[in-house]
Amino acid sequence: MGICDGRTVIITGAAGGLGKAYALAFAAEGANVVVNDIGTSLGGEGRDTSAADAVVDEIKSAGGNAIANYDDVTDWDAGKRIVDAAVEAFGDLHVIVNNAGIVRDRMFVSATLDEWDATMHVHLRGHFCIARHAVDYWRSRSKEGHEVDARIINTTSGAGLQGSIAQAAYSTAKGGIASLTLVQAAELGRYGITANALAPAARTRMTKQAFAEKMATEGESFDVMDPANVAPTVVWLGSSLSKDVTGCVFELEGGKIMLEDGWREGPVVDAGAKWDPADVGEAVSRLLQERTPPRKVWGTG
């Protein structure tokens, strides 16, 4: 018996890297898995369905249940088709893992509008479309009197939480996903839906390119950057055991689970009256001295 026996999960971008690790781990814990992937390059170009098929074959060979889906998560109608495919194949839907993404690394002074729009499109619109259709399904079930025990698991990033050099678009999109998660958690709990987000650190196509030295841990006694290390927490979040956990962002790396503390009010100076512009600088200097130092932007040393 696994902790996800009988639950159905859709995982986007599930043909490789973290998505594949999630798919295999969910299946090992008894879940029915929809392996969604259109098989693009790291930058979002091209199409190849064979990788998704290979993950499905691996799950089935191990005795699990899975289907492949090749719909584009950024397409509104396709988002509904993905949800419908899960329900048609397995009778219900319980979990969405929004994992698909692209990266177009570029220093801000050289960034192009097309690169910016493509990154926002895949990450933000991609997170929206499929989750929105899943919520329609779960809300309808709830109104019909069925007990809903559903999960939205989004993917943010350390880049979205603290910024990353040469990743202005990616950082912006990932920061937006963290905020989206907070709103989903606040709004959807009444229907039996939780929403949480991950900021995973693991060896993937993206990270091998951007952080090659940090990702090179294969030869160590514990391969800290193996994507499989992230999967257990994701599977737990997708299980019924996590029903009381919502609105959280978890950073995951190796054997480490870290709960993000989020934006909160820091030190304050109140003049009790309208400020004179000339006096603001001194007040800000005091605030900067009293604050907890923020984490450095990735790539700044």
XYZ file of C-alpha atoms in Angstrom, residues 12-271:
260
model
C 3.359 18.591 -16.529
C 6.829 18.485 -18.018
C 7.062 14.903 -16.786
C 9.263 13.378 -19.478
C 12.568 14.171 -17.802
C 14.358 15.715 -14.853
C 12.220 16.570 -11.851
C 8.952 15.793 -13.633
C 10.064 12.269 -14.437
C 11.255 11.758 -10.857
C 7.849 12.876 -9.589
C 6.015 10.592 -12.013
C 8.002 7.515 -10.983
C 7.653 8.323 -7.282
C 3.902 8.925 -7.440
C 3.413 5.674 -9.355
C 5.516 3.789 -6.805
C 3.148 5.055 -4.099
C 0.074 3.772 -5.947
C -1.024 6.837 -7.902
C -2.409 6.846 -11.414
C -0.143 9.193 -13.358
C -0.791 11.377 -16.387
C 2.625 12.082 -17.904
C 2.165 15.381 -19.737
C 5.008 16.615 -21.922
C 5.205 18.051 -25.426
C 8.924 17.314 -25.656
C 10.374 20.747 -26.324
C 13.940 21.930 -26.060
C 15.130 23.832 -22.993
C 14.137 27.052 -24.735
C 10.691 25.755 -25.673
C 11.289 24.815 -29.324
C 10.346 21.615 -31.126
C 8.106 18.664 -30.278
C 8.918 15.044 -29.336
C 6.417 12.655 -27.745
C 8.797 9.727 -27.339
C 10.185 10.845 -23.971
C 6.725 10.929 -22.353
C 5.986 7.504 -23.814
C 9.217 6.162 -22.329
C 8.253 7.338 -18.828
C 4.848 5.691 -19.169
C 6.498 2.456 -20.297
C 8.838 2.568 -17.288
C 5.924 3.045 -14.894
C 3.918 0.238 -16.459
C 6.925 -2.091 -16.462
C 7.147 -1.582 -12.700
C 3.472 -2.466 -12.298
C 2.073 1.060 -12.130
C -0.664 2.896 -13.990
C 0.065 5.766 -16.355
C -0.939 7.409 -19.603
C 0.926 9.897 -21.765
C -0.483 13.250 -22.802
C 1.101 15.627 -25.305
C -1.137 18.710 -24.959
C 0.374 22.164 -24.527
C -0.247 23.502 -20.999
C -0.289 27.094 -22.292
C -3.336 26.384 -24.471
C -6.663 27.057 -22.704
C -8.622 24.312 -24.491
C -5.728 21.892 -24.146
C -5.763 22.415 -20.382
C -9.292 21.045 -20.280
C -8.321 18.137 -22.514
C -5.572 17.180 -20.061
C -7.998 17.201 -17.142
C -10.608 15.295 -19.141
C -8.021 12.695 -20.171
C -7.158 12.010 -16.538
C -10.791 11.618 -15.504
C -11.624 9.470 -18.528
C -8.666 7.146 -17.956
C -8.837 6.826 -14.176
C -12.286 8.000 -13.085
C -11.222 11.017 -11.035
C -8.520 13.637 -10.526
C -6.828 14.557 -7.248
C -3.510 16.313 -7.929
C -1.999 18.790 -10.370
C 1.784 19.178 -10.333
C 2.675 22.221 -12.427
C 6.263 21.467 -13.355
C 6.644 22.385 -17.046
C 8.850 25.352 -17.821
C 11.436 26.894 -20.107
C 14.323 29.269 -19.585
C 15.719 32.037 -21.796
C 18.762 33.267 -19.874
C 19.856 36.769 -20.782
C 21.248 39.793 -18.969
C 18.471 42.352 -18.601
C 20.225 44.897 -20.838
C 20.133 42.335 -23.666
C 16.706 40.775 -22.998
C 14.221 40.765 -25.867
C 10.466 41.108 -25.786
C 9.993 37.713 -27.448
C 12.112 35.987 -24.800
C 10.255 37.768 -22.020
C 6.835 36.901 -23.428
C 7.763 33.260 -24.065
C 8.952 32.794 -20.477
C 5.830 34.387 -18.996
C 3.636 32.405 -21.366
C 4.957 28.991 -20.382
C 5.363 29.557 -16.653
C 2.464 31.823 -15.716
C -0.125 30.969 -18.356
C 0.930 27.315 -18.160
C 0.322 27.244 -14.417
C -3.022 28.988 -14.905
C -4.681 27.010 -17.697
C -4.542 23.467 -16.377
C -5.156 24.436 -12.744
C -8.138 26.564 -13.716
C -9.809 23.630 -15.479
C -8.952 21.287 -12.608
C -10.535 23.727 -10.149
C -13.683 23.832 -12.286
C -13.839 20.046 -12.052
C -13.232 19.960 -8.288
C -15.633 22.817 -7.559
C -18.363 21.057 -9.525
C -17.717 17.852 -7.594
C -17.912 19.734 -4.307
C -21.216 21.375 -5.244
C -22.619 17.963 -6.154
C -21.916 16.813 -2.604
C -18.791 14.757 -3.264
C -15.891 14.974 -0.832
C -12.978 16.680 -2.572
C -9.419 16.099 -1.366
C -7.456 17.883 -4.074
C -3.983 19.365 -4.453
C -2.362 22.040 -6.577
C 1.435 21.818 -6.420
C 3.159 24.683 -8.200
C 6.815 25.187 -9.064
C 8.558 28.389 -8.103
C 12.345 28.682 -7.760
C 15.118 30.162 -5.712
C 15.375 32.566 -8.635
C 11.799 33.648 -7.988
C 12.355 34.021 -4.249
C 15.622 35.941 -4.302
C 16.385 36.786 -7.921
C 19.080 35.430 -10.231
C 21.578 37.195 -12.472
C 20.766 36.796 -16.195
C 17.319 35.424 -15.358
C 15.105 38.498 -15.093
C 12.175 36.921 -16.944
C 12.491 33.535 -15.255
C 12.825 35.114 -11.800
C 9.810 37.339 -12.412
C 7.650 34.438 -13.573
C 8.676 32.234 -10.671
C 8.024 35.021 -8.174
C 4.556 35.386 -9.663
C 3.925 31.668 -9.190
C 4.730 31.938 -5.477
C 2.170 34.735 -5.130
C -0.378 32.791 -7.199
C -0.011 29.901 -4.773
C -0.909 32.106 -1.811
C -4.062 33.330 -3.538
C -5.112 29.822 -4.603
C -4.686 28.552 -1.055
C -6.761 31.392 0.374
C -9.578 31.067 -2.149
C -9.888 27.339 -2.793
C -9.803 25.742 0.648
C -13.594 25.935 0.860
C -13.778 23.377 -1.958
C -11.332 20.911 -0.411
C -8.368 22.109 -2.493
C -4.934 22.923 -1.081
C -2.214 24.840 -2.929
C 1.501 24.736 -2.173
C 4.651 25.537 -4.123
C 8.110 24.034 -4.460
C 11.461 25.693 -5.014
C 13.502 22.604 -5.901
C 17.266 22.475 -6.297
C 18.249 19.476 -8.394
C 20.131 18.458 -11.517
C 17.972 19.214 -14.571
C 18.497 20.515 -18.092
C 18.059 24.045 -16.761
C 20.348 23.832 -13.752
C 23.127 21.877 -15.474
C 23.419 24.793 -17.879
C 23.180 27.602 -15.312
C 24.893 26.037 -12.274
C 27.121 23.310 -13.687
C 29.595 23.205 -10.794
C 26.907 23.049 -8.105
C 25.057 20.271 -9.943
C 28.087 17.968 -10.304
C 27.445 15.664 -7.331
C 26.952 12.297 -9.063
C 30.195 10.816 -7.727
C 29.602 11.723 -4.094
C 28.392 9.245 -1.464
C 25.063 11.090 -1.403
C 24.126 12.597 -4.765
C 22.576 15.745 -3.328
C 21.387 17.023 -6.696
C 19.608 13.856 -7.812
C 16.025 14.902 -8.762
C 14.754 11.787 -6.984
C 15.589 13.454 -3.655
C 12.912 16.088 -4.224
C 10.166 13.631 -5.161
C 9.219 12.232 -1.705
C 8.071 15.623 -0.415
C 6.114 16.247 -3.617
C 4.401 12.871 -3.309
C 3.528 13.575 0.333
C 2.064 16.943 -0.628
C -0.065 15.136 -3.213
C -1.352 12.587 -0.712
C -4.308 12.775 1.662
C -1.820 13.098 4.523
C -1.146 16.744 3.597
C -4.741 17.972 3.757
C -3.967 20.505 6.514
C -0.981 22.062 4.705
C -1.719 24.903 2.294
C -0.293 28.240 1.222
C 3.293 27.113 1.819
C 6.465 27.365 -0.244
C 9.064 24.658 0.339
C 12.678 24.799 -0.778
C 13.930 21.264 -1.384
C 17.520 20.164 -1.923
C 19.021 16.743 -1.279
C 17.760 15.672 2.141
C 16.771 19.212 3.128
C 13.179 20.473 3.449
C 13.025 24.198 4.150
C 9.804 26.143 4.737
C 10.038 29.642 3.287
C 9.134 32.419 5.709
C 7.760 34.717 3.032
C 7.396 38.477 2.824
C 6.498 39.977 6.183
C 6.610 43.391 7.788
C 10.076 44.424 8.894
C 11.282 47.416 10.882
C 9.125 50.543 10.724
C 9.521 54.269 11.329
C 6.325 56.280 11.826
C 6.566 60.082 11.888
